[in-house]
Coordinates of C-alpha atoms in Angstrom, one line a residue:
M30 CA 38.6 81.8 -24.5
Q31 CA 42.3 81.7 -25.5
S32 CA 44.6 80.7 -22.5
R33 CA 47.4 82.8 -21.3
L34 CA 49.9 80.1 -22.3
S35 CA 48.5 79.8 -25.8
R36 CA 49.1 83.6 -26.4
G37 CA 52.9 82.9 -26.1
E38 CA 53.5 84.6 -22.7
N39 CA 56.9 84.0 -21.2
H40 CA 56.7 81.4 -18.4
S41 CA 60.4 80.5 -18.4
H42 CA 60.4 80.5 -14.6
M43 CA 58.4 77.3 -14.7
R44 CA 60.5 75.4 -17.2
G45 CA 61.7 72.1 -16.0
K46 CA 59.4 72.1 -13.0
V47 CA 56.4 70.3 -14.5
P48 CA 56.7 66.7 -15.6
V49 CA 56.1 66.2 -19.3
E50 CA 53.0 64.0 -18.7
E51 CA 51.3 66.7 -16.6
R52 CA 51.7 69.6 -19.1
A53 CA 48.7 71.0 -21.0
I54 CA 47.5 68.6 -23.6
P55 CA 47.7 69.7 -27.2
S56 CA 44.4 69.8 -29.1
A57 CA 45.6 67.1 -31.3
V58 CA 45.6 64.5 -28.6
S59 CA 42.9 62.0 -29.0
Q60 CA 40.0 61.6 -26.6
E61 CA 41.3 58.2 -25.7
Q62 CA 44.8 59.5 -24.9
H63 CA 43.2 62.3 -23.0
G64 CA 41.2 59.9 -20.9
R65 CA 44.2 57.7 -20.2
Q66 CA 46.2 60.7 -19.0
L67 CA 43.3 61.7 -16.6
Y68 CA 43.0 58.2 -15.2
G69 CA 46.7 58.3 -14.7
F70 CA 46.3 61.4 -12.5
A71 CA 43.5 59.6 -10.6
R72 CA 45.8 56.7 -9.9
R73 CA 48.6 59.0 -8.7
L74 CA 46.1 60.7 -6.5
R75 CA 44.9 57.4 -5.0
D76 CA 48.5 56.1 -4.6
G77 CA 49.6 59.4 -2.9
H78 CA 46.6 59.3 -0.6
N79 CA 47.4 55.6 0.4
R80 CA 51.0 56.6 1.2
S81 CA 49.9 59.5 3.2
R82 CA 47.7 57.3 5.3
D83 CA 50.6 55.1 6.1
A84 CA 53.1 57.9 6.7
L85 CA 53.6 59.6 10.0
S86 CA 53.1 63.4 9.8
L87 CA 54.9 65.5 12.4
V88 CA 54.0 68.9 10.8
P89 CA 52.6 71.1 13.7
S90 CA 50.5 73.2 11.3
E91 CA 48.6 70.2 9.8
N92 CA 46.2 67.6 10.9
R93 CA 43.9 65.1 9.4
L94 CA 40.1 64.8 9.2
S95 CA 38.2 61.9 10.7
P96 CA 36.2 59.7 8.3
L97 CA 33.0 61.4 9.5
A98 CA 34.3 65.0 9.1
Q99 CA 35.7 64.1 5.7
L100 CA 32.4 63.0 4.3
P101 CA 30.9 66.4 3.3
L102 CA 33.9 67.2 1.2
Q103 CA 33.1 64.2 -1.0
L104 CA 29.4 65.1 -1.5
D105 CA 27.5 67.5 -3.7
F106 CA 27.5 70.2 -0.9
Y107 CA 31.0 71.0 -1.8
N108 CA 29.6 72.8 -4.8
R109 CA 26.9 74.8 -3.1
Y110 CA 26.5 78.2 -1.5
F111 CA 24.6 78.7 1.7
F112 CA 23.7 82.1 3.1
N113 CA 20.4 81.6 4.9
E114 CA 21.6 81.2 8.4
D115 CA 18.3 82.3 9.9
H116 CA 16.4 79.6 7.8
D117 CA 14.1 82.4 6.5
P118 CA 11.5 80.7 4.3
D119 CA 11.5 83.7 2.0
F120 CA 15.3 83.9 1.6
W121 CA 16.2 80.6 0.0
Q122 CA 18.2 82.2 -2.8
F123 CA 20.4 79.2 -3.0
R124 CA 18.6 76.0 -2.1
G125 CA 21.4 73.4 -2.6
G126 CA 22.1 73.2 1.1
E127 CA 18.6 73.5 2.4
S128 CA 18.2 69.9 3.5
I129 CA 21.2 69.9 5.7
A130 CA 21.7 73.5 6.7
D131 CA 21.1 72.7 10.3
I132 CA 24.5 70.9 10.5
E133 CA 26.1 74.4 10.1
T134 CA 23.6 76.5 11.9
D135 CA 22.9 74.2 14.8
V136 CA 25.5 71.5 15.1
A137 CA 28.6 73.5 14.2
H138 CA 27.5 76.6 16.1
S139 CA 26.3 74.8 19.1
S140 CA 29.3 72.5 19.4
L141 CA 31.9 75.2 18.9
S142 CA 30.0 77.6 21.2
A143 CA 30.0 74.9 23.9
L144 CA 33.7 74.1 23.4
S145 CA 34.7 77.8 23.5
D146 CA 32.2 79.0 26.0
A147 CA 31.5 81.8 23.7
Q148 CA 28.0 82.8 22.7
F149 CA 29.1 84.3 19.3
V150 CA 30.8 82.0 16.8
N151 CA 31.7 83.1 13.3
L152 CA 32.2 80.2 11.0
R153 CA 32.8 82.1 7.8
P154 CA 36.6 82.5 7.6
V155 CA 38.1 80.0 5.1
S156 CA 41.5 79.9 6.7
G157 CA 43.5 81.2 9.7
L158 CA 44.8 84.1 7.5
S159 CA 41.2 84.8 6.4
A160 CA 40.2 85.0 10.1
M161 CA 43.1 87.4 10.7
I162 CA 42.1 89.7 7.9
I163 CA 38.5 89.7 9.1
A164 CA 39.5 90.3 12.7
I165 CA 41.9 93.2 11.9
S166 CA 39.6 94.8 9.5
G167 CA 36.6 94.6 11.8
M168 CA 38.2 95.5 15.1
G169 CA 41.0 97.8 13.9
G170 CA 39.0 101.0 14.4
D171 CA 39.3 104.1 12.3
T172 CA 41.9 104.5 9.6
G173 CA 45.2 105.6 11.1
S174 CA 44.6 103.8 14.4
T175 CA 47.4 101.7 15.7
V176 CA 47.2 97.9 15.7
V177 CA 49.8 96.1 17.8
C178 CA 51.0 92.6 17.0
I179 CA 53.8 90.3 18.0
D180 CA 57.2 90.8 16.4
P181 CA 57.8 88.0 13.9
A182 CA 61.3 87.6 15.4
S183 CA 59.6 86.7 18.6
G184 CA 57.3 84.2 17.0
G185 CA 54.6 86.4 15.5
H186 CA 52.9 85.6 12.2
Y187 CA 54.9 86.7 9.0
A188 CA 51.8 88.4 7.4
T189 CA 50.3 90.5 10.2
V190 CA 52.2 93.7 9.9
D191 CA 51.5 93.8 6.2
V192 CA 47.8 93.1 6.7
I193 CA 47.6 95.9 9.3
E194 CA 49.2 98.4 6.8
R195 CA 47.0 97.3 3.9
F196 CA 43.8 98.2 5.8
G197 CA 45.2 101.7 6.6
F198 CA 46.2 101.1 10.2
V199 CA 49.5 101.8 11.8
P200 CA 51.3 98.7 12.8
A201 CA 53.4 98.4 16.0
T202 CA 55.1 95.3 17.3
V203 CA 55.9 93.9 20.8
S204 CA 58.4 91.2 21.7
V205 CA 57.6 88.0 23.5
E206 CA 60.0 85.9 25.5
A207 CA 59.1 82.6 27.1
G208 CA 55.3 83.3 26.4
A209 CA 55.4 86.6 28.2
V210 CA 54.8 89.8 26.2
D211 CA 57.1 92.7 26.9
V212 CA 54.6 94.6 29.0
D213 CA 57.0 97.6 29.5
G214 CA 57.3 98.0 25.6
L215 CA 53.5 97.6 25.3
R216 CA 52.9 100.2 27.9
K217 CA 55.0 102.7 26.0
I218 CA 52.9 102.1 22.8
L219 CA 49.7 102.3 24.7
T220 CA 50.5 105.6 26.3
S221 CA 51.9 107.3 23.2
Q222 CA 49.5 106.1 20.4
N223 CA 45.8 105.5 19.8
V224 CA 45.8 101.7 20.0
S225 CA 42.5 100.3 18.7
L226 CA 43.4 96.6 18.7
L227 CA 46.1 94.3 20.2
Y228 CA 46.3 91.3 18.0
L229 CA 48.3 88.6 19.8
D230 CA 49.5 86.3 16.9
L231 CA 52.0 84.0 18.5
Q232 CA 52.5 81.1 16.1
N233 CA 56.1 79.8 16.9
S234 CA 56.5 79.1 20.6
L235 CA 57.3 76.4 22.9
H236 CA 55.6 78.3 25.7
L237 CA 52.0 79.2 26.3
L238 CA 51.0 82.8 25.8
D239 CA 50.5 84.8 29.0
V240 CA 47.2 86.5 28.0
A241 CA 46.2 87.6 31.5
A242 CA 49.2 89.9 32.0
V243 CA 48.4 91.6 28.7
A244 CA 44.8 92.0 29.6
A245 CA 45.8 93.6 32.9
C246 CA 48.1 96.1 31.1
L247 CA 45.3 97.1 28.7
A248 CA 42.8 97.5 31.6
E249 CA 45.2 99.9 33.3
H250 CA 46.5 101.9 30.4
S251 CA 44.1 101.6 27.5
P252 CA 40.7 100.1 28.5
H253 CA 39.2 100.9 25.1
T254 CA 41.7 98.7 23.3
L255 CA 40.3 95.4 22.0
L256 CA 42.3 92.3 22.6
H257 CA 42.2 89.5 20.2
V258 CA 44.2 86.2 20.5
D259 CA 45.1 84.3 17.4
A260 CA 45.2 80.7 18.8
S261 CA 45.7 79.0 15.4
H262 CA 48.3 76.7 16.7
T263 CA 46.8 75.9 20.1
L264 CA 43.0 76.0 19.2
G265 CA 42.6 72.3 19.8
L266 CA 44.4 72.5 23.1
V267 CA 42.2 75.4 24.1
L268 CA 38.9 73.7 23.0
G269 CA 40.1 70.5 24.7
G270 CA 40.7 72.3 28.0
Q271 CA 44.5 71.7 28.0
V272 CA 45.2 75.4 27.6
P273 CA 43.4 78.3 29.3
N274 CA 40.6 79.9 27.3
P275 CA 41.7 83.4 26.3
L276 CA 38.3 84.8 27.0
E277 CA 38.6 83.7 30.7
L278 CA 41.9 85.5 30.8
G279 CA 40.5 88.9 29.6
A280 CA 40.6 88.6 25.8
T281 CA 37.8 90.3 23.8
S282 CA 37.9 87.5 21.2
F283 CA 40.0 84.7 19.9
G284 CA 40.1 82.3 17.0
G285 CA 42.3 81.1 14.2
S286 CA 42.7 78.1 11.8
T287 CA 40.9 74.9 12.5
H288 CA 43.4 72.4 11.1
K289 CA 46.4 72.4 13.4
T290 CA 45.9 71.1 16.9
F291 CA 42.2 71.2 16.2
P292 CA 41.5 68.3 13.8
G293 CA 39.2 70.0 11.4
P294 CA 39.2 71.1 7.8
H295 CA 41.1 74.0 6.3
K296 CA 39.0 76.8 7.6
G297 CA 39.0 79.5 10.4
V298 CA 36.7 80.5 13.2
L299 CA 36.3 83.5 15.5
F300 CA 34.8 83.6 19.1
T301 CA 33.6 86.3 21.3
R302 CA 31.1 86.8 24.2
L303 CA 30.4 90.5 23.3
P304 CA 27.5 91.3 21.0
H305 CA 29.1 94.6 19.7
V306 CA 32.3 92.7 18.8
S307 CA 30.4 90.0 17.1
R308 CA 28.8 92.7 15.0
L309 CA 32.2 94.2 14.1
I310 CA 33.4 90.8 13.0
K311 CA 30.4 90.0 11.0
D312 CA 30.2 93.3 9.2
A313 CA 33.8 92.9 8.0
Q314 CA 33.3 89.2 7.2
Y315 CA 30.3 90.1 5.1
T316 CA 32.3 92.2 2.6
L317 CA 35.6 90.3 2.7
L318 CA 34.4 86.9 1.6
S319 CA 31.5 85.5 -0.3
S320 CA 31.6 81.7 -0.2
H321 CA 32.6 80.3 3.2
H322 CA 33.1 76.8 1.7
F323 CA 29.9 75.3 2.8
A324 CA 31.1 71.6 2.7
A325 CA 34.2 72.5 4.8
T326 CA 31.8 74.2 7.3
L327 CA 29.8 71.0 7.5
A328 CA 33.0 69.2 8.0
L329 CA 33.9 71.6 10.8
G330 CA 30.6 71.0 12.5
L331 CA 31.0 67.3 12.4
A332 CA 34.6 67.5 13.7
A333 CA 33.5 69.7 16.5
R334 CA 30.8 67.4 17.6
E335 CA 33.3 64.5 17.7
F336 CA 35.7 66.7 19.6
Q337 CA 33.1 67.2 22.3
H338 CA 33.5 63.6 23.0
F339 CA 37.3 63.0 22.3
G340 CA 38.7 66.5 22.7
P341 CA 39.9 66.7 26.4
A342 CA 41.7 63.2 26.3
Y343 CA 43.3 64.1 22.9
A344 CA 44.5 67.5 24.0
R345 CA 46.0 66.1 27.1
Q346 CA 47.8 63.4 25.1
V347 CA 49.2 65.8 22.6
V348 CA 51.2 67.6 25.3
V349 CA 52.2 64.4 27.0
N350 CA 53.5 63.1 23.6
A351 CA 55.3 66.2 22.8
K352 CA 57.2 66.2 26.1
R353 CA 58.1 62.6 25.8
F354 CA 59.2 62.8 22.1
G355 CA 61.5 65.8 23.0
A356 CA 63.1 63.8 25.8
E357 CA 63.5 60.7 23.6
L358 CA 65.0 62.8 20.7
A359 CA 67.5 64.3 23.2
K360 CA 68.4 60.7 24.4
Q361 CA 69.2 59.9 20.8
G362 CA 71.6 62.8 20.6
F363 CA 69.5 65.4 18.9
D364 CA 69.8 69.0 19.8
V365 CA 66.2 69.7 21.0
A366 CA 65.4 73.3 22.1
R367 CA 64.1 73.6 25.6
C368 CA 61.5 75.9 27.3
T369 CA 61.2 76.8 30.9
N370 CA 59.4 73.5 31.9
G371 CA 61.4 71.1 29.7
F372 CA 61.1 70.7 26.0
T373 CA 57.6 72.3 25.4
D374 CA 54.4 73.4 26.9
N375 CA 52.3 72.6 23.8
H376 CA 52.4 70.5 20.7
Q377 CA 55.6 72.0 19.1
L378 CA 59.2 70.8 19.3
W379 CA 62.2 72.4 17.7
V380 CA 65.2 70.4 16.7
D381 CA 68.5 71.7 15.3
V382 CA 70.1 69.1 13.2
G383 CA 72.9 71.0 11.6
D384 CA 73.6 73.3 8.6
P385 CA 71.1 73.5 5.7
A386 CA 72.6 70.6 3.7
T387 CA 72.4 68.3 6.8
T388 CA 68.9 69.4 7.6
N389 CA 67.6 68.9 4.1
K390 CA 69.3 65.5 3.8
L391 CA 67.8 64.2 7.0
S392 CA 64.3 65.6 6.1
G393 CA 64.6 63.7 2.8
A394 CA 65.8 60.5 4.5
L395 CA 62.8 60.7 6.9
A396 CA 60.4 61.3 4.1
E397 CA 61.8 58.3 2.3
A398 CA 61.2 56.3 5.5
G399 CA 57.6 57.6 5.6
I400 CA 58.1 60.3 8.3
R401 CA 57.2 63.9 7.3
V402 CA 58.8 66.9 9.1
N403 CA 58.6 70.6 8.8
V404 CA 61.7 72.6 8.1
Q405 CA 61.7 76.3 9.2
T406 CA 64.4 78.9 8.9
D407 CA 63.1 81.7 11.2
M408 CA 62.4 80.2 14.5
P409 CA 62.8 82.6 17.5
G410 CA 66.2 82.4 19.2
L411 CA 67.6 79.9 16.7
S412 CA 69.7 80.5 13.6
G413 CA 69.5 78.5 10.4
P414 CA 67.1 75.8 9.5
V415 CA 65.5 73.6 12.2
F416 CA 62.8 70.9 12.4
R417 CA 59.6 72.4 13.7
L418 CA 57.7 69.3 14.8
G419 CA 54.2 68.6 16.1
T420 CA 52.6 65.7 17.9
N421 CA 49.1 66.8 17.0
E422 CA 48.3 64.6 14.0
V423 CA 49.9 61.4 15.1
T424 CA 48.2 61.8 18.5
F425 CA 44.8 62.2 16.8
E426 CA 45.5 58.9 15.1
G427 CA 46.2 57.2 18.4
A428 CA 50.0 57.7 19.1
S429 CA 51.1 57.0 22.6
E430 CA 54.3 57.6 24.6
T431 CA 55.5 54.1 23.3
S432 CA 55.0 55.5 19.8
M433 CA 57.2 58.5 20.7
V434 CA 60.1 56.3 21.7
L435 CA 59.9 54.4 18.5
M436 CA 59.7 57.5 16.4
A437 CA 62.8 58.9 18.1
E438 CA 64.6 55.6 17.2
A439 CA 63.5 56.0 13.6
F440 CA 64.9 59.6 13.5
A441 CA 68.2 58.2 14.8
A442 CA 68.3 55.5 12.2
A443 CA 67.6 58.0 9.4
R444 CA 70.3 60.3 10.7
D445 CA 72.8 57.3 10.7
G446 CA 72.0 56.4 7.1
A447 CA 69.8 53.4 7.8
V448 CA 66.7 54.5 5.9
D449 CA 65.3 51.0 5.6
R450 CA 65.5 50.5 9.3
A451 CA 63.9 53.8 9.9
A452 CA 61.0 52.7 7.7
R453 CA 60.6 49.5 9.6
I454 CA 60.5 51.3 12.9
R455 CA 58.0 53.7 11.5
S456 CA 55.8 50.8 10.7
E457 CA 56.3 49.4 14.2
A458 CA 55.5 52.9 15.6
R459 CA 52.2 52.9 13.7
R460 CA 51.3 49.4 15.0
S461 CA 51.8 50.8 18.5
F462 CA 49.0 53.4 18.0
E463 CA 46.1 52.9 20.4
S464 CA 42.5 53.9 19.6
P465 CA 42.3 57.1 17.6
Y466 CA 40.5 60.2 19.0
F467 CA 37.6 60.0 16.5
F468 CA 35.0 57.5 15.5
P469 CA 36.8 55.0 13.1
D470 CA 34.1 55.1 10.4
T471 CA 30.8 56.7 9.7
E472 CA 28.9 53.4 10.2
Q473 CA 29.8 53.4 13.9
T474 CA 28.5 56.9 14.3
G475 CA 24.9 55.8 13.8

C-alpha cells in the first residue's frame, strides 16, 4: 500500500522537527544501510534507557515499573489478546495467554480487590482517560442527563467536560478550594437539574479531596446520583492506606490511571462494591475498547502483588518526602506554594520560578544535570508557568528525607548556573537512596 507521504501530501508542519537520520528510508537504500540505521536506533534506545535509570524524575504523573512488573512487557504476551476471564474451556478463541491467564484473573483481581477493599475490579481500561470515558459512558445515565465534574480552573481534568458532551450528556462544573467542593454551588445544580453522575476529577491539588462532604450533599439532595472519584494522582496513596478510601467516604466507585503514585504500567482501573454499578461499567467497557493490553495487565497484577508488601511504607514515605522537599526548596529561596497544612498533603509540590523564559531555562539546566521536572501553565491559583513536582517515583526507588535535602541543593545549584555541581549533587542524592519499595530483581522473588 502506498504511504500518505509517498502520495505527496503536505506535511510542512513537520519540517525541521525530525532528524535526517530518522526520516523514512528511500527504497534505494541498501539492506546493509537499512540495518545499520536500525541498529543505530537500538543503540539510542539503550543509551536513553540507561540515562533514564540514572536520572531523577520528579514528574508527579509518572512512575517506574519494578523489574518484576516490567517483565511481561518484554515477553510474547505483549502480542496476545485475552478475553476468557471465566476460563471457559469452550471459549478459548485466543489461546496465546492461556498458560498464564490466572495472573490477570486471580493475581491482579485479588490483589487489587484486597488493596481497594472492593469486590468488583475492572482491569480493562488502558489509561486514566480510558477509565474516565468508560465511567462517564457507563454511569452517565440517559442522554441529556447532567454529569457534574470539577472546574479545570479549580484543578479538574482538562478533558472531562468535552468527554461528557461527546456522550450526549449535559456538563456542569463545581469549584474546589483547599480540597473542599463548593457544596452550595453543587446543591443548586442538584436541585435544578437531573444529575445522573458526579465525577470528581481533581488532578491538580496540594490538598486531599473532601469526598465525605460531597457524599453527604448527594444523600440529602439527590440520592439517585452516582458518585465517582477519579483518584488517578493519589491512587497509590489510597491503596497504600495513606489517603482515605473513597468508598469508605460514600463514593459509588473510584479509579484512575495506574502509573502515577501507584507504580504500575500505563493502564487504568475502576473499583466498586455495588454489583449493578459494576455491570454498568462492564457494559460500557465491552463496547468502548477491545484489547486491554494483556501484557500491561499482567504487569499491573505483579505490581499490585508487590504493592501489598511495600505499599503502606511507600505511600507514607511519599508524603513525608514531599513535605520535606517543599521545606528544603523554600530554604533555598524558591517560591513554593503552600496548602493549609504546610506545602502539600500528597505527592505534589508547585514551585514558581519566574517568567516563562526563566522557567524553561531552569528546567533545561536541571535536565542537563539529570533531574527531570514537569512544567505546567494552568495550575489553580497560580499565573504563568510553574514546576509541578512529585516525589512518587524517586520515593519508589528509595529516596529518603536526606535525598530531599540534596535534591533541593541541586535545584539551587542549577538555578545559580552551576550545572556541573548540580549533576554531582544529583549523583550524591541517588547514592543516598535506601532500599527501594520493590523486589530488586526477579531472581529474588522466587
